[in-house]
Short mmCIF file of N, CA, C and O in Angstrom, two decimals:
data_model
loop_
_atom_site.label_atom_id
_atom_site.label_comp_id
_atom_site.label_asym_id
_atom_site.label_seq_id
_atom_site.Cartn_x
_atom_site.Cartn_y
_atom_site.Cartn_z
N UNK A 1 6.58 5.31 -19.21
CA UNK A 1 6.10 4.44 -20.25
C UNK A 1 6.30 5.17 -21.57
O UNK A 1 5.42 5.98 -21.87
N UNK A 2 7.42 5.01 -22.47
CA UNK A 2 7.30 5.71 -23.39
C UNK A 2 6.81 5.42 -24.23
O UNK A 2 6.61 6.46 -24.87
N UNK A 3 6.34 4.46 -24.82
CA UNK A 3 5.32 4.18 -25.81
C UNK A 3 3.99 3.35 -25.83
O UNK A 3 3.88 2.31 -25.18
N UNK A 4 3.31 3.70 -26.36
CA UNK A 4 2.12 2.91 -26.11
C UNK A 4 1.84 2.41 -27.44
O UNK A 4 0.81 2.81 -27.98
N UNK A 5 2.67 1.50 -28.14
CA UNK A 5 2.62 0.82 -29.66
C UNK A 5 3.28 -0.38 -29.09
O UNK A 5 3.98 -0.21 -28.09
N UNK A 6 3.18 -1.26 -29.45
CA UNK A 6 3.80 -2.45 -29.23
C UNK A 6 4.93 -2.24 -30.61
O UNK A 6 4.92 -1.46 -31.56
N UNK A 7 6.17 -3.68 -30.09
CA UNK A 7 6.77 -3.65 -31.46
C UNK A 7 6.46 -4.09 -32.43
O UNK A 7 7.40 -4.18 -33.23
N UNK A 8 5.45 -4.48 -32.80
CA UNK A 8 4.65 -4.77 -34.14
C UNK A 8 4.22 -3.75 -34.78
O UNK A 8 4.32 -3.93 -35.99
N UNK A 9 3.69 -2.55 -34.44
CA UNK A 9 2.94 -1.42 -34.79
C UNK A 9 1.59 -1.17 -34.34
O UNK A 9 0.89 -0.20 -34.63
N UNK A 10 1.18 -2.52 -33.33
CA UNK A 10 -0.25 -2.30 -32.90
C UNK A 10 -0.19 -1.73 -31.79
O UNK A 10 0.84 -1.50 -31.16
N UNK A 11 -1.78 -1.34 -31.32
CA UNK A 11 -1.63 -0.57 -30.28
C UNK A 11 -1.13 -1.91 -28.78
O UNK A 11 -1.35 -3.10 -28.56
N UNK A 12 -0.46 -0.88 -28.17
CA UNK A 12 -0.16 -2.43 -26.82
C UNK A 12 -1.27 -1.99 -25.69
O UNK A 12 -2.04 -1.03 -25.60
N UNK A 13 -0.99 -3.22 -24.80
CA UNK A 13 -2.02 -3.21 -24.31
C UNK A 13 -2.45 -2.11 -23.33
O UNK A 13 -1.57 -1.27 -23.16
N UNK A 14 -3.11 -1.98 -22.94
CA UNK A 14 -3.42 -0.40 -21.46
C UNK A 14 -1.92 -1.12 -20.54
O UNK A 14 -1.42 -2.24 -20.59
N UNK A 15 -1.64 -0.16 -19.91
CA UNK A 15 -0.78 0.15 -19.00
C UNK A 15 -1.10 1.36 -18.13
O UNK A 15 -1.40 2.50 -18.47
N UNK A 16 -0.98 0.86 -17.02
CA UNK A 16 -0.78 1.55 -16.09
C UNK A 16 0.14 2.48 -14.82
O UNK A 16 0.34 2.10 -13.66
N UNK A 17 0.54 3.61 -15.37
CA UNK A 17 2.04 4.17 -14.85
C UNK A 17 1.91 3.72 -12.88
O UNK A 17 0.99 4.46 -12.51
N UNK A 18 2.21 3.22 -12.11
CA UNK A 18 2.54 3.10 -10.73
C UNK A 18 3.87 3.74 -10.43
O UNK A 18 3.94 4.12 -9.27
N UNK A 19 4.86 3.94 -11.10
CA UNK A 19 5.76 4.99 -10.72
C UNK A 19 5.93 5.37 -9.16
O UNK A 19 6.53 4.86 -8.21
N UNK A 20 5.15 6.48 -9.36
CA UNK A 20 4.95 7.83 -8.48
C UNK A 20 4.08 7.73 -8.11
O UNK A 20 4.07 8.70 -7.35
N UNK A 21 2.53 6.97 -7.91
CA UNK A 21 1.64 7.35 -7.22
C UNK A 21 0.73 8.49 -7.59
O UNK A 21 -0.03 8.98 -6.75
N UNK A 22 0.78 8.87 -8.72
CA UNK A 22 0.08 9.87 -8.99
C UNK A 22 -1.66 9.45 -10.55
O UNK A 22 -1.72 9.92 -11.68
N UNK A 23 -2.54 8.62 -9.96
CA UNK A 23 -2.88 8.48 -10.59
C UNK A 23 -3.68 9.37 -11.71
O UNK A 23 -3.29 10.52 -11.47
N UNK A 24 -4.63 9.44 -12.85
CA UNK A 24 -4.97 10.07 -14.20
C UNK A 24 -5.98 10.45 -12.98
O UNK A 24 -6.38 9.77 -12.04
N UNK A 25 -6.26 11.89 -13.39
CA UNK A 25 -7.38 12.83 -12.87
C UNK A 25 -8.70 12.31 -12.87
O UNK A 25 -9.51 12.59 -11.99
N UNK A 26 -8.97 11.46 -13.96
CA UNK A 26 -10.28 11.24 -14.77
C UNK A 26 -10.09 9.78 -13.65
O UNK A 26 -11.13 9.51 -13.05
N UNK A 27 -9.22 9.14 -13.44
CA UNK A 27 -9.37 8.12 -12.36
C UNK A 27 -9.91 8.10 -11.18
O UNK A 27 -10.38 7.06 -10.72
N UNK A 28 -9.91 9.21 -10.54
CA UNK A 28 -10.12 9.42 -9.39
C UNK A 28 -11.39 9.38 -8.54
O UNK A 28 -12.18 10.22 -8.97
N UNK A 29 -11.85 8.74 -7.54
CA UNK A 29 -13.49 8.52 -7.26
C UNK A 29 -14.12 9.73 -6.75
O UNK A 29 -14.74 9.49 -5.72
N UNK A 30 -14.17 11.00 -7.13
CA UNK A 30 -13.97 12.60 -7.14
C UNK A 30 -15.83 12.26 -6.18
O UNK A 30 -16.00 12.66 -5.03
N UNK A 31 -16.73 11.65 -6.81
CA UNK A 31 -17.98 11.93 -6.40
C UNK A 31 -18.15 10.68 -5.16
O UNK A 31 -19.11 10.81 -4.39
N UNK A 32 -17.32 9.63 -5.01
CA UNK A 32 -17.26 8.73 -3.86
C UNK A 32 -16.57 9.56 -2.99
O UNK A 32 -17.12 9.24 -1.94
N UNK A 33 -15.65 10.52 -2.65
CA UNK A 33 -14.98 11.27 -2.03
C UNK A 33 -16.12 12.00 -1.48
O UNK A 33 -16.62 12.02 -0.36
N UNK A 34 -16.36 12.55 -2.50
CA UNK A 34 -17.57 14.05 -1.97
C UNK A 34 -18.70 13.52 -1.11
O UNK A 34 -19.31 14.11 -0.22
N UNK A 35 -18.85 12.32 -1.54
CA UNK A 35 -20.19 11.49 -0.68
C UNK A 35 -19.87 11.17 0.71
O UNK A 35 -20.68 11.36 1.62
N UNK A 36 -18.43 10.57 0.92
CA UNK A 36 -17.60 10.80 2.52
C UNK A 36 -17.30 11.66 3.18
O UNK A 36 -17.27 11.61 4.41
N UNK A 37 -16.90 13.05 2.18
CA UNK A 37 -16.75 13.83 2.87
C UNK A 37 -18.13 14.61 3.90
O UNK A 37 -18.02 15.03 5.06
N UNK A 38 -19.44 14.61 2.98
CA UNK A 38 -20.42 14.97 3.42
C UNK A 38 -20.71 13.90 4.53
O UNK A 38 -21.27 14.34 5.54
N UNK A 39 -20.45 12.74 4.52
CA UNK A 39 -20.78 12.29 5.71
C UNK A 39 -20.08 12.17 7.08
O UNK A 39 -20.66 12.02 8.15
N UNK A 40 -18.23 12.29 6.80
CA UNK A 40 -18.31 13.06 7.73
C UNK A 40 -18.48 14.65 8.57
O UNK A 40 -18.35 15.04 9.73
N UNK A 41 -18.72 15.08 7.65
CA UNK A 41 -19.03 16.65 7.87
C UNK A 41 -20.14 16.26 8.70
O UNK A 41 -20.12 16.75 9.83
N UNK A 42 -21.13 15.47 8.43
CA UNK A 42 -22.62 15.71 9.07
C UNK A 42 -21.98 14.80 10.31
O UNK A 42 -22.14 15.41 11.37
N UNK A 43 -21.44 13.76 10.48
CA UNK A 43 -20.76 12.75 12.33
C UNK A 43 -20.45 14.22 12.27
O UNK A 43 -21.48 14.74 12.67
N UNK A 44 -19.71 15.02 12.04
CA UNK A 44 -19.19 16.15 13.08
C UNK A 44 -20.15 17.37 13.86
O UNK A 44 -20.08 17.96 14.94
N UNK A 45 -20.94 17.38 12.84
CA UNK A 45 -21.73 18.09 13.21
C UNK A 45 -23.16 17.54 14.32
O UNK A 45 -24.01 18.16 14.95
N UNK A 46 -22.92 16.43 14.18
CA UNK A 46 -23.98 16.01 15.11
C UNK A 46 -23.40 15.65 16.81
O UNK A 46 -24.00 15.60 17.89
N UNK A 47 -21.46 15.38 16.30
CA UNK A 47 -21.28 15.47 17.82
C UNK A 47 -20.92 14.27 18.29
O UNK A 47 -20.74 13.91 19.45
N UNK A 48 -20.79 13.51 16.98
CA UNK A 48 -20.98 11.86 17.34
C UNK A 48 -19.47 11.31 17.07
O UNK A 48 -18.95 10.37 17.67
N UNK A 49 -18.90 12.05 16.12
CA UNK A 49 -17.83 12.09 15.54
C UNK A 49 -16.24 12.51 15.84
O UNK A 49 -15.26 12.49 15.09
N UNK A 50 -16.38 12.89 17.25
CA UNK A 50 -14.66 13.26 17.41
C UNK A 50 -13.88 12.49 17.59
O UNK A 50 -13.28 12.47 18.67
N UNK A 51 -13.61 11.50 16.52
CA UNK A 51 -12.88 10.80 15.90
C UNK A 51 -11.86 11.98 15.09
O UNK A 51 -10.66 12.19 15.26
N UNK A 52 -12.93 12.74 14.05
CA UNK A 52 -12.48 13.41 13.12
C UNK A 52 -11.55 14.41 13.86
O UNK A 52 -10.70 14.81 13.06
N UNK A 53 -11.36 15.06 15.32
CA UNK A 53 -10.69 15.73 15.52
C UNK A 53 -9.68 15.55 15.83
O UNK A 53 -8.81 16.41 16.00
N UNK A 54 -9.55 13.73 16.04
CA UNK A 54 -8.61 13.38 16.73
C UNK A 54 -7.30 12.71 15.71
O UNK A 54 -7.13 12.74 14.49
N UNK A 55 -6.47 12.11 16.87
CA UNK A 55 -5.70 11.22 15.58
C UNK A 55 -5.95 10.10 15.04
O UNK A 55 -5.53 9.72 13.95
N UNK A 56 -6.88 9.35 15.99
CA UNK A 56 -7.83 7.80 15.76
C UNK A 56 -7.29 7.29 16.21
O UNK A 56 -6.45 7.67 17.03
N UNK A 57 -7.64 5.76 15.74
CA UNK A 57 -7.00 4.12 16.84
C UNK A 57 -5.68 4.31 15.59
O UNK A 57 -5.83 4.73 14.44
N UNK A 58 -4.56 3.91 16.17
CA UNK A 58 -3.69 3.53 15.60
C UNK A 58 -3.42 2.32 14.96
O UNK A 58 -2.32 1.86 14.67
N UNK A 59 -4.40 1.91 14.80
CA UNK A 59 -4.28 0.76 13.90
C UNK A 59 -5.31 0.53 12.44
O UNK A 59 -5.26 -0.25 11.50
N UNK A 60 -6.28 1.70 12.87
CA UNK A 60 -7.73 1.43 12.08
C UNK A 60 -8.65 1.79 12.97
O UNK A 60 -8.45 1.96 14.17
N UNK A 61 -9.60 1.90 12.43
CA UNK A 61 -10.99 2.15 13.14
C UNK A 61 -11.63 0.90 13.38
O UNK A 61 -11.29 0.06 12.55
N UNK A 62 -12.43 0.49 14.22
CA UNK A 62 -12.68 -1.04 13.83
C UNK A 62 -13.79 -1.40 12.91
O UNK A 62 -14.00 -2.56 12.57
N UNK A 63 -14.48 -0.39 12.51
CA UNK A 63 -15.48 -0.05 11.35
C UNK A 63 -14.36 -0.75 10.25
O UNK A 63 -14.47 -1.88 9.75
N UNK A 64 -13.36 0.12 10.03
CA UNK A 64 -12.58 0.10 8.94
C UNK A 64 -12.04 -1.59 8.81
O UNK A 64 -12.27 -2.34 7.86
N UNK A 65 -11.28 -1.91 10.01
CA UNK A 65 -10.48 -2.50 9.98
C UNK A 65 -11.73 -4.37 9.86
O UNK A 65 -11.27 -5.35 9.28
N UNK A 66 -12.80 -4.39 10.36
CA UNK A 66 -14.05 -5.40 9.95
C UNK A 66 -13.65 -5.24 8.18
O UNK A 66 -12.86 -5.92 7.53
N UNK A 67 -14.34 -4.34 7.81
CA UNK A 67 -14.78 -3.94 6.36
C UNK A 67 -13.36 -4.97 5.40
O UNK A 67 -13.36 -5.81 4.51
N UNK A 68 -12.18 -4.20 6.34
CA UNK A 68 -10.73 -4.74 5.58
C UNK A 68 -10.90 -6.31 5.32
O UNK A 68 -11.06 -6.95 4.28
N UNK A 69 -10.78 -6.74 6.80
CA UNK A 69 -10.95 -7.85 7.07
C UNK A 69 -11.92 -8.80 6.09
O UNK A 69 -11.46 -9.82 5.56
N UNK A 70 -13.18 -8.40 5.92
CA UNK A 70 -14.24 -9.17 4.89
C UNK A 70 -13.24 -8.99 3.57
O UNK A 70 -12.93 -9.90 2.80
N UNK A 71 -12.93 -7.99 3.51
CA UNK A 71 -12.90 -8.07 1.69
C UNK A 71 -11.46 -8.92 1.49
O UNK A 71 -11.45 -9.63 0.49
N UNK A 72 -10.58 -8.92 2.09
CA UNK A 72 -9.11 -9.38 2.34
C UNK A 72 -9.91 -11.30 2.34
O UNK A 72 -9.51 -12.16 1.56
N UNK A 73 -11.12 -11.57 3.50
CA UNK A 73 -11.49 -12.90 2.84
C UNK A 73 -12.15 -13.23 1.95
O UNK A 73 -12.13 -14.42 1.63
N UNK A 74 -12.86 -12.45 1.32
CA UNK A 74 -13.88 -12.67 0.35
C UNK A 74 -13.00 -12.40 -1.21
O UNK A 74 -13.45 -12.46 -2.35
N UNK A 75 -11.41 -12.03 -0.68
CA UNK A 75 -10.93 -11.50 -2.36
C UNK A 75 -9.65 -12.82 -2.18
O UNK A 75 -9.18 -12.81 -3.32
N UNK A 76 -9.15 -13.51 -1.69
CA UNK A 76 -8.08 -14.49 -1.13
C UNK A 76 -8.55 -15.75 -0.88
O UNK A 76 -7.88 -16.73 -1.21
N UNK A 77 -10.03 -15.88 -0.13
CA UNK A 77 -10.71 -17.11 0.11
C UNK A 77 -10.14 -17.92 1.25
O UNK A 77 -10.40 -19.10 1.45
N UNK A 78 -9.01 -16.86 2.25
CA UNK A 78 -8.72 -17.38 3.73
C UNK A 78 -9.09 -16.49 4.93
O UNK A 78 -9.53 -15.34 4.84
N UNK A 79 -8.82 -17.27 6.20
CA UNK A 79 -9.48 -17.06 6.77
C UNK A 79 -8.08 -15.68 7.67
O UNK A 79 -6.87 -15.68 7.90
N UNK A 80 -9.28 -14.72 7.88
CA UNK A 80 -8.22 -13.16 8.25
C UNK A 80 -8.61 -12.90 9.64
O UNK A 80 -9.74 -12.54 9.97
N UNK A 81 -7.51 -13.12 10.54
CA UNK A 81 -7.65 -12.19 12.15
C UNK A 81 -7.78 -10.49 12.16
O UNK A 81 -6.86 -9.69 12.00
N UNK A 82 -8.90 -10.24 12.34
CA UNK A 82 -8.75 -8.34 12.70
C UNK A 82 -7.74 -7.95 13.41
O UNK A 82 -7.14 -6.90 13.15
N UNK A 83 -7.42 -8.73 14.37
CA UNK A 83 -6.27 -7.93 15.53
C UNK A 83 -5.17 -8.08 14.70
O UNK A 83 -4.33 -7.22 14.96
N UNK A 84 -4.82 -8.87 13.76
CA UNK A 84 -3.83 -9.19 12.70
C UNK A 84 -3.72 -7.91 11.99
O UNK A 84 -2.54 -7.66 11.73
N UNK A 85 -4.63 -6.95 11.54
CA UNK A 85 -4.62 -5.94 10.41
C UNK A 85 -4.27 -4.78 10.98
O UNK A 85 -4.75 -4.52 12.08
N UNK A 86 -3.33 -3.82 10.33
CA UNK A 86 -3.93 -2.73 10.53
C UNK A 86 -3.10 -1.78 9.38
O UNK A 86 -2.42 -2.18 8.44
N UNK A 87 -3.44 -0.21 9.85
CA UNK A 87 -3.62 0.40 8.28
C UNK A 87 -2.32 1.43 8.92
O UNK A 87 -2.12 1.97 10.00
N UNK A 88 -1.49 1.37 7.39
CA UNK A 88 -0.09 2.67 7.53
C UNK A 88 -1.15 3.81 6.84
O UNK A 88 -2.37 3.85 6.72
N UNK A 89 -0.19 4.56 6.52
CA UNK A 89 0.00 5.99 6.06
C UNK A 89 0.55 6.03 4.96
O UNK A 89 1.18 7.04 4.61
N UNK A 90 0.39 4.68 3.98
CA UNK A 90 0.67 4.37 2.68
C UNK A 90 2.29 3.43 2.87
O UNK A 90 2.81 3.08 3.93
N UNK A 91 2.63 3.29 1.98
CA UNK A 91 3.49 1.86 1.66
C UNK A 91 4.94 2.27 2.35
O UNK A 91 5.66 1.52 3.01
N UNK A 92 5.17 3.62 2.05
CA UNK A 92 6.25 3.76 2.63
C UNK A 92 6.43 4.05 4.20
O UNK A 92 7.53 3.79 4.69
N UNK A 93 5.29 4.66 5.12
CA UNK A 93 5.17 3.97 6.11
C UNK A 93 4.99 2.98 6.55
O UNK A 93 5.17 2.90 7.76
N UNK A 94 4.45 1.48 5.67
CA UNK A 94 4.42 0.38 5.76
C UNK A 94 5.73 -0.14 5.57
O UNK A 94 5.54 -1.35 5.66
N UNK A 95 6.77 0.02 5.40
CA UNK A 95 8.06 -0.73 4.94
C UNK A 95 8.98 0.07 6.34
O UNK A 95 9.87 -0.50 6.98
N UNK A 96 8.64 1.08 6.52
CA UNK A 96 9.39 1.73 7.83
C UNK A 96 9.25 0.79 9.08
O UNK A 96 10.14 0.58 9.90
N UNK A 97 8.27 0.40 9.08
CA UNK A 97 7.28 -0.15 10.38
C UNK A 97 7.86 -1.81 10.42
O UNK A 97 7.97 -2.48 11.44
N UNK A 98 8.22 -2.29 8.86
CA UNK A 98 8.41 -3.17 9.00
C UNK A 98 10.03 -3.67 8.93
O UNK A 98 10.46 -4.78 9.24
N UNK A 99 10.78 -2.51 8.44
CA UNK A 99 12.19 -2.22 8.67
C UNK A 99 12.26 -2.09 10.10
O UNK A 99 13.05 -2.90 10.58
N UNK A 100 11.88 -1.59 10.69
CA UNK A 100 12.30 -1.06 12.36
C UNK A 100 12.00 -2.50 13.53
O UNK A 100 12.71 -2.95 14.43
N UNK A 101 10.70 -2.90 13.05
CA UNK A 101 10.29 -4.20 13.90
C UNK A 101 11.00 -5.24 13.83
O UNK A 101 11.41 -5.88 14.80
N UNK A 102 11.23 -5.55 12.46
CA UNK A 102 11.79 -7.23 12.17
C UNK A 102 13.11 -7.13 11.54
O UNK A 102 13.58 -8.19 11.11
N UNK A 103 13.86 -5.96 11.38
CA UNK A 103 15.57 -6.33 11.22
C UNK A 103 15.94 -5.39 12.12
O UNK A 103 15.41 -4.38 12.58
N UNK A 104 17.34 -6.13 12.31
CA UNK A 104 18.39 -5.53 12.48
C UNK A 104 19.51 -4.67 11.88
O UNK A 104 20.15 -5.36 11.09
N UNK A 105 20.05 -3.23 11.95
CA UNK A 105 21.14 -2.88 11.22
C UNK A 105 22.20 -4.36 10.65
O UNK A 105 22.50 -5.22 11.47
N UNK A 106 22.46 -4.41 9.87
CA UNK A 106 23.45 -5.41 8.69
C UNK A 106 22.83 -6.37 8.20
O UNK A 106 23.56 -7.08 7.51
N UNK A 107 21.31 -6.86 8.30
CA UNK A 107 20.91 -7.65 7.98
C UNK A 107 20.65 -7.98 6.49
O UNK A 107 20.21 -6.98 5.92
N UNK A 108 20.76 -9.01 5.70
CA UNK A 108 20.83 -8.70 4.63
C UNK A 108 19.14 -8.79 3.83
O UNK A 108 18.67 -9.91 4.04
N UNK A 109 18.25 -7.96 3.07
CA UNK A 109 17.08 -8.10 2.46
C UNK A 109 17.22 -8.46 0.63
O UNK A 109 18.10 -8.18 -0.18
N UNK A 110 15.98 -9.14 0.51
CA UNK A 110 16.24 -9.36 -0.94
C UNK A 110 14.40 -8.02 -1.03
O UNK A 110 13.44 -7.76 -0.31
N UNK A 111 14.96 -7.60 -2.44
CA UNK A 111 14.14 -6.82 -2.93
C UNK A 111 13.93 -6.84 -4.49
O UNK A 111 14.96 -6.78 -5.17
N UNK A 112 12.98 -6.89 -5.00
CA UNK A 112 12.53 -7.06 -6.50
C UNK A 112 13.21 -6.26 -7.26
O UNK A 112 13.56 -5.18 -6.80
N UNK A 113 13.53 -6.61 -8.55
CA UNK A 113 14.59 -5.28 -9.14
C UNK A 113 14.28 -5.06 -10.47
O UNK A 113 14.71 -5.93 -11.22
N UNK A 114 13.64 -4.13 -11.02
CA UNK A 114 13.61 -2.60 -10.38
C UNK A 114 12.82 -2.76 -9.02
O UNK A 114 12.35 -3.89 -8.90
N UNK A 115 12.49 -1.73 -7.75
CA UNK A 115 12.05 -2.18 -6.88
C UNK A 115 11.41 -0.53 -6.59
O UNK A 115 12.01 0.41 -7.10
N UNK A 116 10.59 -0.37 -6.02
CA UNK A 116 9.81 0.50 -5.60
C UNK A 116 10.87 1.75 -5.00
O UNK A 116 11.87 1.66 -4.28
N UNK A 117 10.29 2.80 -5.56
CA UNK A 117 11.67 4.37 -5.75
C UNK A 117 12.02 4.42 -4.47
O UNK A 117 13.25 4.40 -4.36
N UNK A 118 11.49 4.49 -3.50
CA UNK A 118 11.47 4.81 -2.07
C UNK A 118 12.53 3.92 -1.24
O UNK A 118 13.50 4.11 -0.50
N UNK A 119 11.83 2.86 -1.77
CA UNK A 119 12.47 1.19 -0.59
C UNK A 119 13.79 1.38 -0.24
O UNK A 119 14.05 1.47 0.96
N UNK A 120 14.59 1.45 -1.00
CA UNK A 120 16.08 1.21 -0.81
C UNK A 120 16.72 2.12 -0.15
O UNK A 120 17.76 1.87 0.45
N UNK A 121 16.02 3.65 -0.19
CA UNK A 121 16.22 4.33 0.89
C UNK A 121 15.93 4.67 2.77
O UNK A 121 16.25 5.29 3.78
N UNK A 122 14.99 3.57 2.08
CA UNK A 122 14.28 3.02 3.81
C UNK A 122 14.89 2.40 4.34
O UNK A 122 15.21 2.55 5.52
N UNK A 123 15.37 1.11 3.22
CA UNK A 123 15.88 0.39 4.12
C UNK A 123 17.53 0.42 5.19
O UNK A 123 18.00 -0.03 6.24
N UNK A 124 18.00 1.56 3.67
CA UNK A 124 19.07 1.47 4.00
C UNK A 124 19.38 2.40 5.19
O UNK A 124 20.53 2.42 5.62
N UNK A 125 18.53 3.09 5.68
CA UNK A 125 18.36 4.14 7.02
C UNK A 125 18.41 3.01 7.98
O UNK A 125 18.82 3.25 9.11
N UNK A 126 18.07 1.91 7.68
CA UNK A 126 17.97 1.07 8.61
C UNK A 126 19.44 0.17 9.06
O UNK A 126 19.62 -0.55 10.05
N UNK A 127 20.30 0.49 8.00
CA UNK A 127 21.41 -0.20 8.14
C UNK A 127 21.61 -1.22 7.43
O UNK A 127 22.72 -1.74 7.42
N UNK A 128 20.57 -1.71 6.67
CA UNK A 128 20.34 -3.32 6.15
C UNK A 128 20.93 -2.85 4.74
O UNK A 128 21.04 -1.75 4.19
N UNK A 129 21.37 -4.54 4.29
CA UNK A 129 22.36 -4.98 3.14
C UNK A 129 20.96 -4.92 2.25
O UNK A 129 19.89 -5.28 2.73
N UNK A 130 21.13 -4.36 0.72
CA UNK A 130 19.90 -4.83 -0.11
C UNK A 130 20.35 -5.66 -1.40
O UNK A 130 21.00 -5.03 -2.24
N UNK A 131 20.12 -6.78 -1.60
CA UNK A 131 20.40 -7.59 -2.87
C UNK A 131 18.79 -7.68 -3.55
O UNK A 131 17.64 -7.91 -3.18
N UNK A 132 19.69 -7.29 -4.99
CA UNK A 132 17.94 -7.36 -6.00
C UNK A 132 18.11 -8.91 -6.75
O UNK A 132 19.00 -9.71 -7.02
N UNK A 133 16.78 -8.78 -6.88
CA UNK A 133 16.56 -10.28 -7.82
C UNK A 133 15.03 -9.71 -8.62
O UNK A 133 14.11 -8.93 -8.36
N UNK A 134 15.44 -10.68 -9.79
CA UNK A 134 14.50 -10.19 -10.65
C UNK A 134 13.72 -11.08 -10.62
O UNK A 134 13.99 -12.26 -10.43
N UNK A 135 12.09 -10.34 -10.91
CA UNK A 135 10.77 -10.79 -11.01
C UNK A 135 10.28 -11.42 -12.56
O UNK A 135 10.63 -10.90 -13.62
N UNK A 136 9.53 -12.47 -12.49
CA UNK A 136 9.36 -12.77 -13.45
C UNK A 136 8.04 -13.55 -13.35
O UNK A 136 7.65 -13.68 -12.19
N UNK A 137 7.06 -14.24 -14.56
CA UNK A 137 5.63 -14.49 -14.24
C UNK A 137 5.20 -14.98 -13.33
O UNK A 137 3.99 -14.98 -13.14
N UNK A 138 6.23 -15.64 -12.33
CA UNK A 138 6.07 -16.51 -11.27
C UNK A 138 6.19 -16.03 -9.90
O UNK A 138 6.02 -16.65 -8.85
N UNK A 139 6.63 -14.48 -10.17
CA UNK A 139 7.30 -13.45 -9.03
C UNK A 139 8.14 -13.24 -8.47
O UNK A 139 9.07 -12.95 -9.23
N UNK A 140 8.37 -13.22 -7.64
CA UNK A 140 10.33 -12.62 -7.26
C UNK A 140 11.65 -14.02 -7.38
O UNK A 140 11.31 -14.77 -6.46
N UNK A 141 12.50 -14.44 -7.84
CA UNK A 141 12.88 -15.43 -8.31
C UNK A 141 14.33 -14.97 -7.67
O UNK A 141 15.24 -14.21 -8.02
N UNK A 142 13.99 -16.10 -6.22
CA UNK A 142 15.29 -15.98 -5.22
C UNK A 142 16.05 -16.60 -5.20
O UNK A 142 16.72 -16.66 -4.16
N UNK A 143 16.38 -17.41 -6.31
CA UNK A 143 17.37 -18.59 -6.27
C UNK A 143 18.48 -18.08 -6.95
O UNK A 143 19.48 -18.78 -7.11
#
């Protein structure tokens, strides 16, 4: 983001870099962290918890994956299957998972353009054709 002035001379509006994934320090929920971490420190210590030693459910915990579930209906206003959800290892394990399941090597994908730094290298491990199309207020515009 190189400037934060609009071309008028006023200030523009907040922006938010998504780039890289690296969000502002001062962003970070530093004391919601510390509050999880202490709680699972104490499941471990009581014995209740070897979850934490393990690798978990591969899909979610079902603690987790309920919790998902409510807020996914309560933020959309439809109705969400749990066995439907479950949780990657962030986006670019999410696009692996979904490269490997549902194409085939040569298949052709449309992808937003500019498009997320990673994607096009995923996909293309996969063998698949990538055509961009650009996004606009209405969102990806495939025609």
């Amino acid at each position: 983001l190189a400037s934060t002035m609009s071309t008028t001379g006023a200030p523009a509006p907040a922006l938010i870099d998504l780039r890289k994934g690296h969000p502002l320090e001062a962003e970070l929920p530093h004391a919601a962290l510390a509050r999880a971490c202490a709680s699972a420190a104490a499941d471990l210590a009581s014995g209740e918890a070897g979850l934490a030693l393990q690798y978990g459910h591969s899909r979610g915990t079902p603690a987790h994956l309920e919790t998902l579930q409510r807020w996914l209906q309560e933020r959309y206003g439809s109705p969400v299957r749990r066995g439907g959800l479950m949780t990657t290892n962030g986006v670019s394990h999410g696009l692996e998972l979904c490269a490997a399941c549902l194409t085939t090597p040569g298949d052709e994908i449309i992808v937003e353009q500019p498009t997320y730094f990673l994607a096009a290298g995923i996909f293309r491990d996969h063998g698949l054709k990538l055509t961009g199309a650009p996004v606009d207020a209405g969102g990806l515009d495939v025609d």
